Amino acid sequence: MPSTTRPSASAATGSGASRVVLVTGVARWLGARVAEALQAEPSIERVIGVDTVPPEASLGRTEFVRVDIRTPSIAKIIDSARVDTVVHLNLVTMTAAARMATKEANVIGTMQLLAACQRSAAMRKLVVRSSAAVYGSSARDPAVFTEIDEPVAPPAHGYAKDAVEVEGYVRGLARRRSDLIVSVLRFANFLGPNVDNPLSRYFHMPVVATVLGFDPRLQFIHEDDGIEILRRMAVEDHPGCFNAAGDGVVLLSQALRRAGRPILRLPSPAVQTLGDVGRRFGGLKGFSPELLRWLTYGRVIDTTRLTNELSWRPKYSSEEAFADFVDSQGLGRSLRAGIFDLVTGGVEGFSRR
């Protein structure tokens, strides 16, 4: 990120409410819903949504600008509109074939965006969607991760590693622009009626492979609660890094029974091989090594700091978030025994080979 002279605090918008908000990744469901929530705020005069492709649904009074945040054009938009708040949601997962392009979007795009924020005299607040994946997943993990805990096995690749790098660049910006209010949200996995991500596709598989001998503890955040957290961070001042998840935990075996998915327990190498085949032919799009580790060891994060800061708790527990996801997406119905036997017989034969 280029080194520039930091604008004085008096040159910024001030300590008042956000007036002009820019939301990245607005063509995806999360960005679109956050923009929708922010445009309903009376104190916000303009909401500008940016992405590389147009959104499929109407954004209401949100102004859409088609731009790649990896380019200098993002700085022109921030300067010309005198954006005072940026909500950065443009961190995306990927398929194996698109890894380099995704890393560029996640890391290089964030660097370019933060450089623009650093140079802007109007900027006063940055909200960044990160992920609890920065803690990794390991057999040596603590029972619960707090925000100050370091990962036992740091993520080595994929989306989780991107999130670690992004947080590093955000901390660098916060040091250089101490006048900025910077909020980083380490979300558990999103679930809900509108969510489409590697985890939701995993639970849609007709027969779900799990790692033999492991039943990890999982946490989820309902999409409605995630939107509310991001809305509050944008319209209120809550600097710091916060874990975000629904209360409680769900065992993977409990989740699969609730979703009505037949379970195929395999050794870890066989599950990885199944994931590799799935990525090649599209059936397990996004089934990454990070997801496999999470589905082996799980991860639990402590959300005390967030609930104390906001004086608010998520409406949905992890169990309730998963239940709403299952009900809204028509899961919960088991396969007929004949189909299950046919599929599992083929997979077991493949894994033996």
Short mmCIF file of N, CA and C in Angstrom, two decimals, residues 31-136:
data_model
loop_
_atom_site.label_atom_id
_atom_site.label_comp_id
_atom_site.label_asym_id
_atom_site.label_seq_id
_atom_site.Cartn_x
_atom_site.Cartn_y
_atom_site.Cartn_z
N GLY A 31 -23.73 -8.57 0.17
CA GLY A 31 -23.59 -7.16 -0.14
C GLY A 31 -24.91 -6.50 -0.46
N ALA A 32 -25.76 -7.20 -1.23
CA ALA A 32 -27.06 -6.64 -1.59
C ALA A 32 -27.93 -6.42 -0.36
N ARG A 33 -27.92 -7.37 0.57
CA ARG A 33 -28.76 -7.23 1.76
C ARG A 33 -28.23 -6.17 2.70
N VAL A 34 -26.91 -6.04 2.82
CA VAL A 34 -26.35 -4.98 3.65
C VAL A 34 -26.68 -3.61 3.06
N ALA A 35 -26.55 -3.48 1.74
CA ALA A 35 -26.91 -2.21 1.09
C ALA A 35 -28.37 -1.88 1.33
N GLU A 36 -29.23 -2.89 1.25
CA GLU A 36 -30.66 -2.68 1.48
C GLU A 36 -30.92 -2.18 2.90
N ALA A 37 -30.21 -2.77 3.88
CA ALA A 37 -30.40 -2.35 5.27
C ALA A 37 -29.88 -0.92 5.49
N LEU A 38 -28.78 -0.57 4.87
CA LEU A 38 -28.19 0.75 5.08
C LEU A 38 -28.99 1.85 4.39
N GLN A 39 -29.56 1.55 3.24
CA GLN A 39 -30.31 2.59 2.55
C GLN A 39 -31.61 2.94 3.27
N ALA A 40 -32.03 2.09 4.20
CA ALA A 40 -33.21 2.38 5.00
C ALA A 40 -32.90 3.28 6.20
N GLU A 41 -31.60 3.56 6.43
CA GLU A 41 -31.21 4.42 7.56
C GLU A 41 -31.41 5.89 7.20
N PRO A 42 -32.22 6.62 7.97
CA PRO A 42 -32.47 8.04 7.66
C PRO A 42 -31.21 8.89 7.67
N SER A 43 -30.22 8.51 8.48
CA SER A 43 -29.01 9.33 8.59
C SER A 43 -28.08 9.18 7.39
N ILE A 44 -28.28 8.14 6.58
CA ILE A 44 -27.39 7.89 5.45
C ILE A 44 -27.97 8.53 4.19
N GLU A 45 -27.24 9.43 3.60
CA GLU A 45 -27.71 10.15 2.43
C GLU A 45 -27.54 9.34 1.14
N ARG A 46 -26.42 8.63 1.02
CA ARG A 46 -26.15 7.86 -0.20
C ARG A 46 -25.54 6.52 0.16
N VAL A 47 -25.95 5.49 -0.55
CA VAL A 47 -25.30 4.19 -0.48
C VAL A 47 -24.83 3.85 -1.89
N ILE A 48 -23.54 3.60 -2.03
CA ILE A 48 -22.96 3.27 -3.32
C ILE A 48 -22.50 1.83 -3.26
N GLY A 49 -22.99 1.00 -4.16
CA GLY A 49 -22.61 -0.40 -4.22
C GLY A 49 -21.70 -0.65 -5.41
N VAL A 50 -20.58 -1.34 -5.19
CA VAL A 50 -19.65 -1.61 -6.29
C VAL A 50 -19.41 -3.10 -6.41
N ASP A 51 -19.22 -3.53 -7.64
CA ASP A 51 -18.86 -4.92 -7.94
C ASP A 51 -18.43 -4.98 -9.39
N THR A 52 -17.89 -6.14 -9.79
CA THR A 52 -17.43 -6.29 -11.16
C THR A 52 -18.55 -6.69 -12.11
N VAL A 53 -19.68 -7.16 -11.56
CA VAL A 53 -20.83 -7.54 -12.37
C VAL A 53 -22.07 -6.90 -11.76
N PRO A 54 -23.09 -6.62 -12.58
CA PRO A 54 -24.31 -6.01 -12.05
C PRO A 54 -25.06 -7.00 -11.16
N PRO A 55 -25.73 -6.51 -10.14
CA PRO A 55 -26.54 -7.40 -9.30
C PRO A 55 -27.77 -7.88 -10.06
N GLU A 56 -28.23 -9.08 -9.74
CA GLU A 56 -29.40 -9.63 -10.43
C GLU A 56 -30.69 -8.94 -9.98
N ALA A 57 -30.77 -8.58 -8.71
CA ALA A 57 -31.98 -7.95 -8.18
C ALA A 57 -31.78 -6.45 -8.07
N SER A 58 -32.90 -5.72 -7.98
CA SER A 58 -32.85 -4.28 -7.81
C SER A 58 -32.25 -3.94 -6.45
N LEU A 59 -31.46 -2.88 -6.43
CA LEU A 59 -30.83 -2.43 -5.19
C LEU A 59 -31.55 -1.24 -4.57
N GLY A 60 -32.74 -0.91 -5.08
CA GLY A 60 -33.48 0.20 -4.51
C GLY A 60 -32.75 1.51 -4.77
N ARG A 61 -32.57 2.31 -3.73
CA ARG A 61 -31.92 3.60 -3.92
C ARG A 61 -30.40 3.51 -3.83
N THR A 62 -29.86 2.31 -3.66
CA THR A 62 -28.41 2.14 -3.71
C THR A 62 -27.92 2.39 -5.14
N GLU A 63 -26.89 3.21 -5.28
CA GLU A 63 -26.33 3.53 -6.59
C GLU A 63 -25.27 2.48 -6.94
N PHE A 64 -25.52 1.73 -8.01
CA PHE A 64 -24.56 0.70 -8.41
C PHE A 64 -23.52 1.28 -9.36
N VAL A 65 -22.25 0.99 -9.08
CA VAL A 65 -21.15 1.37 -9.96
C VAL A 65 -20.36 0.11 -10.28
N ARG A 66 -20.24 -0.16 -11.55
CA ARG A 66 -19.49 -1.35 -11.98
C ARG A 66 -18.00 -1.02 -12.01
N VAL A 67 -17.26 -1.58 -11.08
CA VAL A 67 -15.84 -1.29 -10.99
C VAL A 67 -15.13 -2.47 -10.33
N ASP A 68 -13.91 -2.69 -10.71
CA ASP A 68 -13.05 -3.69 -10.10
C ASP A 68 -12.21 -2.99 -9.04
N ILE A 69 -12.34 -3.39 -7.78
CA ILE A 69 -11.62 -2.69 -6.72
C ILE A 69 -10.11 -2.91 -6.80
N ARG A 70 -9.66 -3.78 -7.70
CA ARG A 70 -8.21 -3.95 -7.90
C ARG A 70 -7.62 -2.82 -8.73
N THR A 71 -8.46 -1.97 -9.29
CA THR A 71 -8.00 -0.90 -10.16
C THR A 71 -8.04 0.45 -9.43
N PRO A 72 -7.28 1.43 -9.93
CA PRO A 72 -7.29 2.76 -9.31
C PRO A 72 -8.65 3.46 -9.38
N SER A 73 -9.56 2.94 -10.18
CA SER A 73 -10.88 3.57 -10.31
C SER A 73 -11.62 3.64 -8.98
N ILE A 74 -11.34 2.69 -8.07
CA ILE A 74 -12.05 2.70 -6.79
C ILE A 74 -11.69 3.96 -6.00
N ALA A 75 -10.46 4.44 -6.12
CA ALA A 75 -10.06 5.66 -5.42
C ALA A 75 -10.81 6.87 -5.96
N LYS A 76 -11.04 6.90 -7.28
CA LYS A 76 -11.77 8.02 -7.89
C LYS A 76 -13.20 8.07 -7.36
N ILE A 77 -13.82 6.89 -7.19
CA ILE A 77 -15.19 6.85 -6.69
C ILE A 77 -15.24 7.34 -5.25
N ILE A 78 -14.32 6.86 -4.42
CA ILE A 78 -14.30 7.26 -3.01
C ILE A 78 -14.07 8.75 -2.87
N ASP A 79 -13.17 9.30 -3.68
CA ASP A 79 -12.87 10.73 -3.59
C ASP A 79 -14.01 11.59 -4.14
N SER A 80 -14.52 11.24 -5.32
CA SER A 80 -15.53 12.08 -5.95
C SER A 80 -16.84 12.09 -5.17
N ALA A 81 -17.21 10.96 -4.55
CA ALA A 81 -18.44 10.89 -3.78
C ALA A 81 -18.25 11.30 -2.32
N ARG A 82 -17.02 11.58 -1.94
CA ARG A 82 -16.68 11.91 -0.55
C ARG A 82 -17.25 10.85 0.40
N VAL A 83 -16.90 9.60 0.10
CA VAL A 83 -17.33 8.47 0.91
C VAL A 83 -16.68 8.59 2.29
N ASP A 84 -17.50 8.48 3.35
CA ASP A 84 -16.94 8.53 4.70
C ASP A 84 -16.93 7.17 5.38
N THR A 85 -17.67 6.19 4.84
CA THR A 85 -17.72 4.85 5.43
C THR A 85 -17.63 3.80 4.33
N VAL A 86 -16.74 2.85 4.50
CA VAL A 86 -16.61 1.74 3.56
C VAL A 86 -16.93 0.45 4.29
N VAL A 87 -17.84 -0.34 3.72
CA VAL A 87 -18.17 -1.66 4.25
C VAL A 87 -17.65 -2.67 3.23
N HIS A 88 -16.56 -3.33 3.59
CA HIS A 88 -15.85 -4.20 2.65
C HIS A 88 -16.32 -5.65 2.83
N LEU A 89 -17.10 -6.13 1.86
CA LEU A 89 -17.66 -7.48 1.92
C LEU A 89 -17.17 -8.35 0.77
N ASN A 90 -16.21 -7.86 0.02
CA ASN A 90 -15.82 -8.52 -1.22
C ASN A 90 -14.77 -9.61 -1.02
N LEU A 91 -14.87 -10.36 0.09
CA LEU A 91 -13.99 -11.52 0.29
C LEU A 91 -14.77 -12.76 -0.12
N VAL A 92 -14.24 -13.48 -1.07
CA VAL A 92 -15.00 -14.57 -1.67
C VAL A 92 -14.23 -15.88 -1.59
N THR A 93 -14.97 -16.99 -1.53
CA THR A 93 -14.39 -18.31 -1.66
C THR A 93 -14.20 -18.60 -3.14
N MET A 94 -13.71 -19.81 -3.46
CA MET A 94 -13.34 -20.06 -4.85
C MET A 94 -13.37 -21.53 -5.16
N THR A 95 -13.26 -21.83 -6.44
CA THR A 95 -12.98 -23.19 -6.88
C THR A 95 -11.46 -23.31 -7.07
N ALA A 96 -10.96 -24.52 -7.12
CA ALA A 96 -9.52 -24.71 -7.27
C ALA A 96 -9.01 -24.08 -8.56
N ALA A 97 -9.80 -24.17 -9.63
CA ALA A 97 -9.35 -23.66 -10.92
C ALA A 97 -9.20 -22.15 -10.92
N ALA A 98 -9.94 -21.46 -10.05
CA ALA A 98 -9.93 -20.00 -10.04
C ALA A 98 -9.14 -19.45 -8.86
N ARG A 99 -8.24 -20.23 -8.29
CA ARG A 99 -7.56 -19.81 -7.07
C ARG A 99 -6.79 -18.50 -7.24
N MET A 100 -6.02 -18.36 -8.31
CA MET A 100 -5.21 -17.16 -8.48
C MET A 100 -6.09 -15.93 -8.67
N ALA A 101 -7.15 -16.07 -9.45
CA ALA A 101 -8.05 -14.94 -9.66
C ALA A 101 -8.73 -14.53 -8.37
N THR A 102 -9.09 -15.53 -7.56
CA THR A 102 -9.75 -15.23 -6.30
C THR A 102 -8.81 -14.56 -5.32
N LYS A 103 -7.57 -15.03 -5.28
CA LYS A 103 -6.58 -14.40 -4.39
C LYS A 103 -6.36 -12.94 -4.78
N GLU A 104 -6.31 -12.68 -6.07
CA GLU A 104 -6.16 -11.30 -6.52
C GLU A 104 -7.34 -10.45 -6.08
N ALA A 105 -8.55 -11.00 -6.23
CA ALA A 105 -9.73 -10.24 -5.83
C ALA A 105 -9.74 -9.98 -4.33
N ASN A 106 -9.38 -11.00 -3.55
CA ASN A 106 -9.42 -10.87 -2.09
C ASN A 106 -8.29 -10.00 -1.56
N VAL A 107 -7.07 -10.29 -1.95
CA VAL A 107 -5.91 -9.64 -1.34
C VAL A 107 -5.51 -8.37 -2.09
N ILE A 108 -5.28 -8.49 -3.40
CA ILE A 108 -4.89 -7.30 -4.17
C ILE A 108 -6.02 -6.28 -4.18
N GLY A 109 -7.26 -6.76 -4.31
CA GLY A 109 -8.39 -5.84 -4.28
C GLY A 109 -8.48 -5.10 -2.96
N THR A 110 -8.26 -5.81 -1.85
CA THR A 110 -8.29 -5.16 -0.55
C THR A 110 -7.16 -4.14 -0.42
N MET A 111 -5.97 -4.48 -0.88
CA MET A 111 -4.85 -3.54 -0.81
C MET A 111 -5.17 -2.25 -1.56
N GLN A 112 -5.74 -2.37 -2.75
CA GLN A 112 -6.08 -1.18 -3.53
C GLN A 112 -7.17 -0.35 -2.84
N LEU A 113 -8.15 -1.05 -2.28
CA LEU A 113 -9.23 -0.37 -1.57
C LEU A 113 -8.69 0.38 -0.34
N LEU A 114 -7.83 -0.27 0.43
CA LEU A 114 -7.29 0.36 1.63
C LEU A 114 -6.39 1.54 1.28
N ALA A 115 -5.67 1.43 0.18
CA ALA A 115 -4.85 2.57 -0.27
C ALA A 115 -5.73 3.77 -0.57
N ALA A 116 -6.87 3.53 -1.21
CA ALA A 116 -7.81 4.61 -1.49
C ALA A 116 -8.38 5.20 -0.21
N CYS A 117 -8.69 4.35 0.76
CA CYS A 117 -9.21 4.82 2.05
C CYS A 117 -8.17 5.67 2.77
N GLN A 118 -6.92 5.25 2.71
CA GLN A 118 -5.85 5.97 3.40
C GLN A 118 -5.68 7.37 2.85
N ARG A 119 -5.82 7.53 1.54
CA ARG A 119 -5.60 8.83 0.92
C ARG A 119 -6.79 9.77 1.05
N SER A 120 -7.98 9.24 1.37
CA SER A 120 -9.19 10.05 1.37
C SER A 120 -9.30 10.88 2.64
N ALA A 121 -9.50 12.18 2.47
CA ALA A 121 -9.68 13.07 3.62
C ALA A 121 -11.06 12.92 4.25
N ALA A 122 -12.02 12.42 3.48
CA ALA A 122 -13.39 12.29 4.00
C ALA A 122 -13.60 11.01 4.80
N MET A 123 -12.72 10.03 4.62
CA MET A 123 -12.91 8.73 5.27
C MET A 123 -12.83 8.84 6.79
N ARG A 124 -13.79 8.16 7.46
CA ARG A 124 -13.74 8.10 8.92
C ARG A 124 -14.01 6.71 9.47
N LYS A 125 -14.53 5.79 8.63
CA LYS A 125 -14.89 4.48 9.18
C LYS A 125 -14.71 3.39 8.12
N LEU A 126 -14.17 2.24 8.58
CA LEU A 126 -14.00 1.07 7.73
C LEU A 126 -14.53 -0.15 8.46
N VAL A 127 -15.42 -0.89 7.81
CA VAL A 127 -15.97 -2.13 8.36
C VAL A 127 -15.57 -3.25 7.42
N VAL A 128 -14.92 -4.29 7.95
CA VAL A 128 -14.40 -5.38 7.12
C VAL A 128 -15.00 -6.70 7.55
N ARG A 129 -15.57 -7.40 6.60
CA ARG A 129 -16.03 -8.75 6.85
C ARG A 129 -14.84 -9.69 6.75
N SER A 130 -14.50 -10.32 7.86
CA SER A 130 -13.47 -11.35 7.85
C SER A 130 -14.13 -12.68 8.19
N SER A 131 -13.36 -13.62 8.67
CA SER A 131 -13.89 -14.96 8.91
C SER A 131 -13.19 -15.60 10.10
N ALA A 132 -13.95 -16.40 10.84
CA ALA A 132 -13.35 -17.19 11.92
C ALA A 132 -12.37 -18.22 11.38
N ALA A 133 -12.34 -18.41 10.06
CA ALA A 133 -11.37 -19.32 9.45
C ALA A 133 -9.94 -18.88 9.70
N VAL A 134 -9.72 -17.62 10.12
CA VAL A 134 -8.35 -17.17 10.39
C VAL A 134 -7.74 -17.95 11.56
N TYR A 135 -8.57 -18.57 12.40
CA TYR A 135 -8.06 -19.36 13.52
C TYR A 135 -7.60 -20.75 13.08
N GLY A 136 -7.91 -21.14 11.84
CA GLY A 136 -7.59 -22.48 11.39
C GLY A 136 -8.41 -23.53 12.11
#
